[in-house]
Coordinates of C-alpha atoms and ligand atoms in Angstrom, one line a residue:
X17 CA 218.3 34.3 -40.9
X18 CA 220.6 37.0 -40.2
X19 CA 224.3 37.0 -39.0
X20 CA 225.9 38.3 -36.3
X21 CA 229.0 38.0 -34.3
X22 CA 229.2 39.1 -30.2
X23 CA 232.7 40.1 -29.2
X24 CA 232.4 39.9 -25.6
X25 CA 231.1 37.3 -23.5
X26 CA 230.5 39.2 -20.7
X27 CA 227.0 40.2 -19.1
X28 CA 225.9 41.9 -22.4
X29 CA 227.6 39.9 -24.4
X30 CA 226.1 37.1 -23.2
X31 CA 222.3 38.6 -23.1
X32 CA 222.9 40.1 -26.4
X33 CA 223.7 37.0 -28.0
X34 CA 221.6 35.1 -26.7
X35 CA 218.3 37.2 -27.5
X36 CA 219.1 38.2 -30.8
X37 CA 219.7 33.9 -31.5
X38 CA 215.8 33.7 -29.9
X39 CA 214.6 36.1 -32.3
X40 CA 215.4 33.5 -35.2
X41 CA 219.2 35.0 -35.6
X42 CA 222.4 32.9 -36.2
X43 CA 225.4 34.4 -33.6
X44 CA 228.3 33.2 -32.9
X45 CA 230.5 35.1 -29.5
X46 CA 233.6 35.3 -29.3
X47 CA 235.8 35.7 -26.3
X48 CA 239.4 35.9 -25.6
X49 CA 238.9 33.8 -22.3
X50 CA 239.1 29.5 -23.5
X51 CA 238.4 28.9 -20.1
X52 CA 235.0 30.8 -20.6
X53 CA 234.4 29.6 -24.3
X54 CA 234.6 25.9 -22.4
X55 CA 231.9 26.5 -20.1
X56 CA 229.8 27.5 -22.5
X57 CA 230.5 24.7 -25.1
X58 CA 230.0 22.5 -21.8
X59 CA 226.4 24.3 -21.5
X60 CA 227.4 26.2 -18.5
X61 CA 227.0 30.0 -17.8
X62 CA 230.1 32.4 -16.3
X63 CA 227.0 34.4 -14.5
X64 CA 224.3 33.9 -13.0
X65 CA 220.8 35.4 -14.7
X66 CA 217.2 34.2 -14.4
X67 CA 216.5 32.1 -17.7
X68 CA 219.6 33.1 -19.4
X69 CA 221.1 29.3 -19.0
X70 CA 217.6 27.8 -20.3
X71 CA 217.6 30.3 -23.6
X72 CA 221.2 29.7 -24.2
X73 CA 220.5 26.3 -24.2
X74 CA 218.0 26.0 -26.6
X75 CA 219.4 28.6 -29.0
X76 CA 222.1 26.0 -28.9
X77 CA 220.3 23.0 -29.8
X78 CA 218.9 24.6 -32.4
X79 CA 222.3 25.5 -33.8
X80 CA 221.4 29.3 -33.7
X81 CA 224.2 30.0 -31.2
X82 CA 228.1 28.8 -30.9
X83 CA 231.1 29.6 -29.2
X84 CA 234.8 30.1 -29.9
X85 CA 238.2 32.2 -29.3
X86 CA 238.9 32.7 -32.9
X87 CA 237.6 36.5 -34.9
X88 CA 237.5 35.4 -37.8
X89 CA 235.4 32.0 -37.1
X90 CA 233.0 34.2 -35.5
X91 CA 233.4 37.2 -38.6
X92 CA 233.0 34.5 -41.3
X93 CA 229.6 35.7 -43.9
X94 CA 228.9 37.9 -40.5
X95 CA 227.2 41.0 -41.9
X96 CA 226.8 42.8 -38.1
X97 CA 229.4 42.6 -35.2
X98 CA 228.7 43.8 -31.3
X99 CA 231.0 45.0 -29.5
X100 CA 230.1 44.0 -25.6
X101 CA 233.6 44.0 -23.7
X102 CA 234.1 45.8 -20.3
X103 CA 235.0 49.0 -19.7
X104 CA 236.5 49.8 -16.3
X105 CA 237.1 52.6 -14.7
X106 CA 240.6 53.4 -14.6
X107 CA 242.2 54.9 -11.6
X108 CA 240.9 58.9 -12.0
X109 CA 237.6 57.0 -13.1
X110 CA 237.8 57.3 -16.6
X111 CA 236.7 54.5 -18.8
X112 CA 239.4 52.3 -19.7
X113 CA 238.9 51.5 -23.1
X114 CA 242.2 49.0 -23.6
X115 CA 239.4 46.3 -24.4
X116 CA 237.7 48.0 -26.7
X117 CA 240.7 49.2 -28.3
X118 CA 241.7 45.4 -28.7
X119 CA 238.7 44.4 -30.4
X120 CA 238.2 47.2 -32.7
X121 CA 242.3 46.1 -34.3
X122 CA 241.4 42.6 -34.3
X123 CA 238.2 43.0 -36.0
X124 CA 239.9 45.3 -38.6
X125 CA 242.9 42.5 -39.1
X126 CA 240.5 39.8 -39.6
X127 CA 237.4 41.1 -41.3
X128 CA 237.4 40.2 -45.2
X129 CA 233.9 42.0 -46.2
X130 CA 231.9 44.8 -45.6
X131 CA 231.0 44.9 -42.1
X132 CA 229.0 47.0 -39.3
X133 CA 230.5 47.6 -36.2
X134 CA 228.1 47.6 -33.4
X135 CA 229.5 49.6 -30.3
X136 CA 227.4 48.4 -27.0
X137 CA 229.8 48.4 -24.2
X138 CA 229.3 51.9 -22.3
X139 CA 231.8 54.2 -24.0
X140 CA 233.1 57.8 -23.0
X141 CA 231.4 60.7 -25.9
X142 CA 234.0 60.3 -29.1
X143 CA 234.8 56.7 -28.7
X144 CA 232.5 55.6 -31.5
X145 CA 234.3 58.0 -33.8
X146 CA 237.7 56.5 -32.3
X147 CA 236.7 53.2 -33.0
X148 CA 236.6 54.3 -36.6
X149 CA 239.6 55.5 -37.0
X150 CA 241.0 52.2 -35.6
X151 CA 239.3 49.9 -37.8
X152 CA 240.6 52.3 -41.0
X153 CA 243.8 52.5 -39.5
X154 CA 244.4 48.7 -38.9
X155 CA 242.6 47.4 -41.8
X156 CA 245.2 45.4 -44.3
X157 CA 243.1 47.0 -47.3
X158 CA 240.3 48.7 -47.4
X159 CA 237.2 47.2 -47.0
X160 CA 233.8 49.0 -46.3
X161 CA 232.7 49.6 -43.0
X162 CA 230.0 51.9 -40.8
X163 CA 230.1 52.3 -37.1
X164 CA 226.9 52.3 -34.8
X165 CA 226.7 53.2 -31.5
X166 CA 223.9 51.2 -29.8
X167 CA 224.2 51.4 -25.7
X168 CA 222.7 48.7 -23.5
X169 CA 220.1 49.7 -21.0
X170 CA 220.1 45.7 -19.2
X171 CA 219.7 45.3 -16.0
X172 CA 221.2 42.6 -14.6
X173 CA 218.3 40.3 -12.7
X174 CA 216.1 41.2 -15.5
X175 CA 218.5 41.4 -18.3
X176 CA 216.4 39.2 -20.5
X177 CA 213.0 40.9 -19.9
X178 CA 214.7 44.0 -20.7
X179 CA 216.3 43.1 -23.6
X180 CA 213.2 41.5 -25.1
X181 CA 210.6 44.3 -23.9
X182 CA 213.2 47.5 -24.1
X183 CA 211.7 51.0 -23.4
X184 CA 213.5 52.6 -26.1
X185 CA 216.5 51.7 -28.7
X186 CA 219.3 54.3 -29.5
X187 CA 221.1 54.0 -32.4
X188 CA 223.6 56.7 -33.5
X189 CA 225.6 56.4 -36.0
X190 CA 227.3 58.7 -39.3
X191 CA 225.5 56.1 -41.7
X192 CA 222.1 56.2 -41.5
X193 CA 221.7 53.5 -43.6
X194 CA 223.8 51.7 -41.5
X195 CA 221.9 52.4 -38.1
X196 CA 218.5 51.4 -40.1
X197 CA 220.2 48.1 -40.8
X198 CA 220.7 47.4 -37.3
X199 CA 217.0 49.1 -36.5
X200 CA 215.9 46.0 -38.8
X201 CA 217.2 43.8 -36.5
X202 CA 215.6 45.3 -33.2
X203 CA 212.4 45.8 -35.5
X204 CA 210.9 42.7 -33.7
X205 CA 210.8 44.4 -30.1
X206 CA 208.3 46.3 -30.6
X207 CA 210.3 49.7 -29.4
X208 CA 210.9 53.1 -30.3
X209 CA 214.1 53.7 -32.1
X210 CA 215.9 56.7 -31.8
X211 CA 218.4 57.7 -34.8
X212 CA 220.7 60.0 -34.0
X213 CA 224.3 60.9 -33.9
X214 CA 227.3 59.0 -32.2
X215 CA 228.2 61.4 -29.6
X216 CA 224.4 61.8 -29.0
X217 CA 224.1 58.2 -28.5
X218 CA 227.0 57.7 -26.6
X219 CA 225.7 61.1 -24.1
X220 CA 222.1 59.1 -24.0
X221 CA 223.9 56.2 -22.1
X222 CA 225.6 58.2 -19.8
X223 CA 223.1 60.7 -18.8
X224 CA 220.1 57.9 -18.7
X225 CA 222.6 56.2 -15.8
X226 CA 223.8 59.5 -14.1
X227 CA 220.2 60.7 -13.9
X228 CA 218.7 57.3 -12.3
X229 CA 221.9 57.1 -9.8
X230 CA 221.2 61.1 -9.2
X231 CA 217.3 59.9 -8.0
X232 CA 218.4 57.4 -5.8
X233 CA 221.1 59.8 -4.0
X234 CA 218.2 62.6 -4.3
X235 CA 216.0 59.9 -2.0
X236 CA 218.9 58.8 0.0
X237 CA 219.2 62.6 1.2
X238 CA 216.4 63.2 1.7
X239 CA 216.1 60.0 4.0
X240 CA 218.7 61.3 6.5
X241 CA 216.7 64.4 6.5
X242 CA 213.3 62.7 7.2
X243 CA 215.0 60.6 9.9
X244 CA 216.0 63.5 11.8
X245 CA 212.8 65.1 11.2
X246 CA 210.6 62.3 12.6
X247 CA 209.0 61.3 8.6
X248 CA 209.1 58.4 6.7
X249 CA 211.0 58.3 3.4
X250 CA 209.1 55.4 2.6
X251 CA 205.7 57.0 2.5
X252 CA 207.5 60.6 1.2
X253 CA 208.3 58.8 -2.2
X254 CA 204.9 57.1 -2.6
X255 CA 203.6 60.4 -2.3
X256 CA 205.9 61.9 -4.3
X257 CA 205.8 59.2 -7.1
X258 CA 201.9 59.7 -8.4
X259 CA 202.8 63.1 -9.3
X260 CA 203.3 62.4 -13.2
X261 CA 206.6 64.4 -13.8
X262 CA 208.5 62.5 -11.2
X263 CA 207.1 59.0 -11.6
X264 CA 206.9 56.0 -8.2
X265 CA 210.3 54.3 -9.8
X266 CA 213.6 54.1 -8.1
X267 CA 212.5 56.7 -5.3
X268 CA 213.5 53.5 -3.2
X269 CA 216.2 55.1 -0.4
X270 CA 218.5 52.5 0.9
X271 CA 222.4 52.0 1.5
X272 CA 223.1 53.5 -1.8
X273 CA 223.8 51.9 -5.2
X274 CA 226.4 49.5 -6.5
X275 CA 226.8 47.5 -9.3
X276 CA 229.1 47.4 -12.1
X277 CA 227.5 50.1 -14.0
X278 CA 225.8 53.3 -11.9
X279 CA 229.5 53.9 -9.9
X280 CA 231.4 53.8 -12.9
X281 CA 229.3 55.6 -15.1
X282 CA 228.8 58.3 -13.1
X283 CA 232.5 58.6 -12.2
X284 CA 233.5 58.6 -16.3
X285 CA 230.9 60.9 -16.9
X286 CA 231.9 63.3 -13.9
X287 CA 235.9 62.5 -15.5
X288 CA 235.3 63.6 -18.8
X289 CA 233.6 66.8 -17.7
X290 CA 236.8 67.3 -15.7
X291 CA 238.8 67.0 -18.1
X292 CA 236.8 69.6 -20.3
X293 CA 237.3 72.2 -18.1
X294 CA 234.2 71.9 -16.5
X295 CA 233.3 71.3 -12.7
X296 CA 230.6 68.4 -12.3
X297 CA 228.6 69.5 -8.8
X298 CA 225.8 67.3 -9.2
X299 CA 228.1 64.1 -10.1
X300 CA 230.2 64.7 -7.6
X301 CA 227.7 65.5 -4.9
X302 CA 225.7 62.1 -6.4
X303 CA 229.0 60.1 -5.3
X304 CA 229.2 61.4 -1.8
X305 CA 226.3 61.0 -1.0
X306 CA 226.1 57.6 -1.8
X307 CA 229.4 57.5 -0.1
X308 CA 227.8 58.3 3.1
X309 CA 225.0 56.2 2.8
X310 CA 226.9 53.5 3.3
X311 CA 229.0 54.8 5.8
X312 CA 225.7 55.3 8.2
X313 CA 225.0 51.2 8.1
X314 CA 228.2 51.0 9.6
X315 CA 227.4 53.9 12.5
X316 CA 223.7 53.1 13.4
X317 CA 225.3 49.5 14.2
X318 CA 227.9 50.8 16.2
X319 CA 225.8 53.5 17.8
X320 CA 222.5 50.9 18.7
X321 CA 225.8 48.3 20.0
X322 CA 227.0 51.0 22.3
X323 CA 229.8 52.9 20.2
X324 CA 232.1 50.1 19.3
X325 CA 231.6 46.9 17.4
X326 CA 235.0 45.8 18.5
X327 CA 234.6 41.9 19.4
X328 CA 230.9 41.7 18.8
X329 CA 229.1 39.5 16.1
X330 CA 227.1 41.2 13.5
X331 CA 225.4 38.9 11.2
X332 CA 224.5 40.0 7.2
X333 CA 221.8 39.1 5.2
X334 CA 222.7 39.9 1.6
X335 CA 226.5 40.7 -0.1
X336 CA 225.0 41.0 -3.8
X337 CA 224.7 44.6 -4.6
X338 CA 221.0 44.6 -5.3
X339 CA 218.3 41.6 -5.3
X340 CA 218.5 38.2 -8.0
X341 CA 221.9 38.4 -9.2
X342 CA 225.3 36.9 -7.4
X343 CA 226.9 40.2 -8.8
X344 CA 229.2 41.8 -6.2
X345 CA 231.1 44.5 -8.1
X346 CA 231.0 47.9 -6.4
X347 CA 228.6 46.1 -3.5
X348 CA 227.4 48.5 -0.7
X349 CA 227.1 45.5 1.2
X350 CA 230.5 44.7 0.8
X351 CA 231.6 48.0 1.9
X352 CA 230.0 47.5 5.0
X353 CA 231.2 44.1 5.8
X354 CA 235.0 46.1 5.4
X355 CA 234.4 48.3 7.4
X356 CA 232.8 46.1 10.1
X357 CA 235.7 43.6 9.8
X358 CA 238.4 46.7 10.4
X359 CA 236.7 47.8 13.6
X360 CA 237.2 44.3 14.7
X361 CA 233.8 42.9 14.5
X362 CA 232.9 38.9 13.8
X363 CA 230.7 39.1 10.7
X364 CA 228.3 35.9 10.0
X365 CA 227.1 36.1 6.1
X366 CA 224.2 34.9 4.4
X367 CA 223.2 35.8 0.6
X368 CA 221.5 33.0 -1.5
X369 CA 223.8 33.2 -4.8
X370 CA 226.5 35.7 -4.1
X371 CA 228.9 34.2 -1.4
X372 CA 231.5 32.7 -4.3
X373 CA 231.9 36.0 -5.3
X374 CA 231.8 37.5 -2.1
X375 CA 234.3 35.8 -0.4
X376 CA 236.9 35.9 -3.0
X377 CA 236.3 39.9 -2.7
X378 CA 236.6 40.3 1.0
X379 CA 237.7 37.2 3.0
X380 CA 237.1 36.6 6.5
X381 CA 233.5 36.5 6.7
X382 CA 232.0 33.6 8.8
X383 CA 229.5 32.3 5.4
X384 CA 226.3 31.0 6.6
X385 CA 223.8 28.5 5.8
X386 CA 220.9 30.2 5.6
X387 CA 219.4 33.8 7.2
X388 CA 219.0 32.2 11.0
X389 CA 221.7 30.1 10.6
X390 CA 223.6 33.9 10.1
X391 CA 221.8 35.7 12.6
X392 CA 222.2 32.6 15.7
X393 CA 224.1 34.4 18.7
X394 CA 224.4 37.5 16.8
X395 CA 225.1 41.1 18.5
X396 CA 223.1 42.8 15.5
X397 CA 221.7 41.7 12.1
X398 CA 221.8 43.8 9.2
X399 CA 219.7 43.2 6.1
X400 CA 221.6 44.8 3.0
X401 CA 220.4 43.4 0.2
X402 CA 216.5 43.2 -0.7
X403 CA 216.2 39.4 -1.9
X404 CA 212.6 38.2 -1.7
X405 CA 213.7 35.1 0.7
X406 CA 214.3 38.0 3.3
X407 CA 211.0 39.9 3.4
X408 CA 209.0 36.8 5.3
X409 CA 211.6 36.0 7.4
X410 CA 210.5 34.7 11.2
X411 CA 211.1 37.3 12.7
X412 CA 210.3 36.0 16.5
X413 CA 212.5 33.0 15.8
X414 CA 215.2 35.3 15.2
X415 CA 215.0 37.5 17.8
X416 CA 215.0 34.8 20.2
X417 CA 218.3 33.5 18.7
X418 CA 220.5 36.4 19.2
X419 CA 222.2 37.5 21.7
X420 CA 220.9 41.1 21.5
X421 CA 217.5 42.0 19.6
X422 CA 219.4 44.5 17.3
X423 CA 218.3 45.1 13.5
X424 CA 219.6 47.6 11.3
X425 CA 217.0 46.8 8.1
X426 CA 218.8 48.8 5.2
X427 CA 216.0 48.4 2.7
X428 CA 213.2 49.2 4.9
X429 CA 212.0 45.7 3.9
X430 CA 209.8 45.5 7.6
X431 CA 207.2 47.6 9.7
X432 CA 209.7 49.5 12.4
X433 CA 206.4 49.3 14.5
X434 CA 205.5 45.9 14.5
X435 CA 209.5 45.1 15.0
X436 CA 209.5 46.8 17.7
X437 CA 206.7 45.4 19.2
X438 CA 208.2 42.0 18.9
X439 CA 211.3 43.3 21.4
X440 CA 213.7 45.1 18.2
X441 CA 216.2 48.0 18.6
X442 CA 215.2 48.9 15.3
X443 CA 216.7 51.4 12.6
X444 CA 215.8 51.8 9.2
X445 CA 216.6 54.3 6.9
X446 CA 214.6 57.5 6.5
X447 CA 212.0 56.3 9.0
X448 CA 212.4 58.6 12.3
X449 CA 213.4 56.9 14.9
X450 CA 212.4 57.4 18.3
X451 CA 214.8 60.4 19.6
X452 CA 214.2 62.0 16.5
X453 CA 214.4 65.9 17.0
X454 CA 211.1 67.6 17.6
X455 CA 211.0 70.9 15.2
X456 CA 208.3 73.1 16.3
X457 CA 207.4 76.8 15.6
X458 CA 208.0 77.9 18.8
X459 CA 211.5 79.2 20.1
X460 CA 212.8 76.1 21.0
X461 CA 215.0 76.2 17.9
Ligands
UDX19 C1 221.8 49.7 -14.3 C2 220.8 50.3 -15.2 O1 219.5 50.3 -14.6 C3 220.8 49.7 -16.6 O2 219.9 50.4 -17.4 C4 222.2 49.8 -17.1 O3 222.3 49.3 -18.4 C5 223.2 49.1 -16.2 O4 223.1 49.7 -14.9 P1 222.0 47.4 -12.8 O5 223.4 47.8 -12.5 O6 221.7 46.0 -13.2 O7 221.4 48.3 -14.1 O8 221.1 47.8 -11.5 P2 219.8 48.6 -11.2 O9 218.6 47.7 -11.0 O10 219.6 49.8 -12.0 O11 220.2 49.0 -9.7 C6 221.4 49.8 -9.4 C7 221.6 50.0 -8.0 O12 220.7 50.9 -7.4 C8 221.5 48.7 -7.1 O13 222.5 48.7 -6.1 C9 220.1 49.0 -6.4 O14 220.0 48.3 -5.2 C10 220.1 50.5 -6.3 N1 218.8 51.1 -6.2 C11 217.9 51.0 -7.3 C12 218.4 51.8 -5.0 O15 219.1 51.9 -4.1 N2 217.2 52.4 -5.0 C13 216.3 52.3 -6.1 O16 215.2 52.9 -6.0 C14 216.7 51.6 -7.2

């Protein structure tokens, strides 16, 4: 049984943690926060994730996993220790490392044997080396220590699925023996490892995010292109997704991405270019574009509701930023229920884990019971988030409930035909709707 100490008991933290205590390790987390630390001595979890509360549970029972405030309880005989605290984005969107900083002095003022220092919170290129230098500087005598930058690809809603059945493990560190110590430990999952530098590490991380958020703008372009064009994005990525080299995954256009990971990432990555001398195109263009895609919720509503939504009641299904998770940092959804409350609209709200959190974000929501509870006497419904509870909804039931038969579906989670049928205004996105324009050869252009 192998030590090992989680600074961080965040979202990764958290996962982290609690995995590596299933695969037969003893961890202890540490976090600043008493108030969190209670919970989870109570049993209970700061966030919501399928299974996590079950695992932590057990791990628990089985005296694999504990909690506390205090470094060195959680460094004592530990012979690994993960960094997992947040790293905003600061106000040009560069990462703000303040937390990271904080953990790196205290681990160097409390450690009292040789250590290594795990870094898995999403770090700008150079910030493993920094970390370093902290720990040496801070360190009341020298004791031995190696660095090892291992980023976490989790995502949330499937955080323990991924941690458990990763596609890949990247470990970079200066020590090589080091980073095969910690390969040791991921030795169960069954992955390939890659070894490599720090900087290379830290780059995997930030390119691997900036590439996936640059596919879903890539889609969401070409959405508003096939809408005016009369095609259907849906069926242009299923085309485009048996061709090997580009793969069926996240092709899926929609109101853009959010979370507390793609926005930020991209931004830092973007920032540090920037600040390099260089000029980020693609980034940038990745970030406007998903700018606008939320932008265009807000405008088919107003368009199908006459040009003004000014008095009228729009009901939302959805405020988490994507499906099984009450996460609402950087939600599209949430950006739309803004801007509909600015232009003076009623909005009625209906997500089935995230309304806490939503409300405490943007108040003044009308928070519903359920999806026809939300959409009762409604001008227009918009669907924003793609939970599973949504895609069999009664479709008839609700039409006959509103007060207009308007639906805005931003997931393209129902046939536009067979909603139309039943008496709809639909509009989905990237699915030409009717008054698309009509490009032919002739000279009509
Ligand atoms: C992401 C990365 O996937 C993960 O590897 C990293 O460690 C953290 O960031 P997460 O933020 O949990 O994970 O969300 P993800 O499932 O990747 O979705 C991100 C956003 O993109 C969501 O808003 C989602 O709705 C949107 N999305 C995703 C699309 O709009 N279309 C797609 O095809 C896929």
């Amino acid at each position: 049984m192998r030590k090992l100490c989680v600074i961080g008991s965040g979202y990764v933290g958290l996962v982290t943690g609690t995995c590596f205590a299933d695969l037969g390790n003893s961890v202890t987390l540490v976090d600043i926060d008493t108030s969190k630390i209670d919970m989870l001595r109570r049993g209970q979890m700061p966030i919501y994730e399928p299974g996590l509360a079950e695992m932590a549970q057990r791990n628990t029972d089985a005296g694999r996993m504990r909690f506390t405030t205090c470094y060195a309880e959680g460094l004592d005989q530990a012979e690994f220790v993960f960094i997992c605290v947040g790293t905003p984005s600061g106000v040009d969107g560069e990462a703000d490392l303040q937390y990271v900083r904080a953990a790196a002095e205290t681990i160097a003022e409390t450690m009292t044997h040789p250590l290594v220092i795990i870094n898995k919170s999403t770090v700008p290129v150079g910030t493993g080396d920094w970390t370093a230098e902290i720990v040496q500087r801070k360190q009341p005598q020298p004791i031995d220590f190696a660095v090892v930058s291992c980023p976490e690809f989790l995502r949330e809603g499937s955080a323990l699925a991924d941690f458990i059945n990763p596609d890949r493990t990247v470990l970079g560190s200066t020590s090589v023996d080091a980073a095969e110590r910690v390969a040791e430990l991921y030795a169960p999952l069954d992955a390939p490892i890659v070894i490599t530098d720090i900087r290379t590490a830290e780059m995997i991380k930030y390119a691997s995010n900036a590439f996936l958020a640059t596919r879903i703008s890539f889609i969401n372009e070409i959405s508003i292109i096939c809408e005016r064009l009369g095609a259907d994005v849906t069926e242009v990525a299923r085309g485009m997704g048996y061709d090997k080299r580009i793969g069926p995954h996240f092709l899926q256009a929609g109101i853009g991405f959010g979370g507390s990971c793609f926005p930020k990432d991209v931004k830092a990555l973007a920032n540090m270019a920037q600040t390099h001398g260089m000029h980020p195109q693609l980034l940038n263009a990745v970030m406007e574009i998903n700018a606008f895609q939320r932008r265009q919720i807000t405008s088919k509503a107003r368009e199908l509701l006459g040009g003004n939504v000014n008095g009228k009641t729009v009901a939302v299904l959805g405020l988490a930023f994507k499906q099984n998770t009450d996460d609402t940092r950087e939600s599209p959804s949430l950006t739309v229920v803004r801007s509909l409350l600015n232009q003076g609209a009623l909005v009625k709200a209906y997500d089935p884990v995230a309304m806490d959190n939503a409300s405490r974000d943007v108040p003044g929501m009308t928070l519903c019971r359920d999806s026809y509870d939300a959409a009762r006497d409604a001008d227009a419904l918009l669907i924003l988030t793609p939970w599973n509870e949504f895609t069999h909804l009664d479709m008839a039931r609700i039409l006959n409930s509103m007060k207009q038969p308007i639906l805005v579906d931003g997931r393209n989670m129902y046939d536009p035909d067979e909603l139309r049928a039943l008496g709809f205004a639909y509009r989905g996105v990237g699915r030409g709707f009717e008054g698309a324009g009509i490009i032919a050869n002739g000279d009509d252009q």
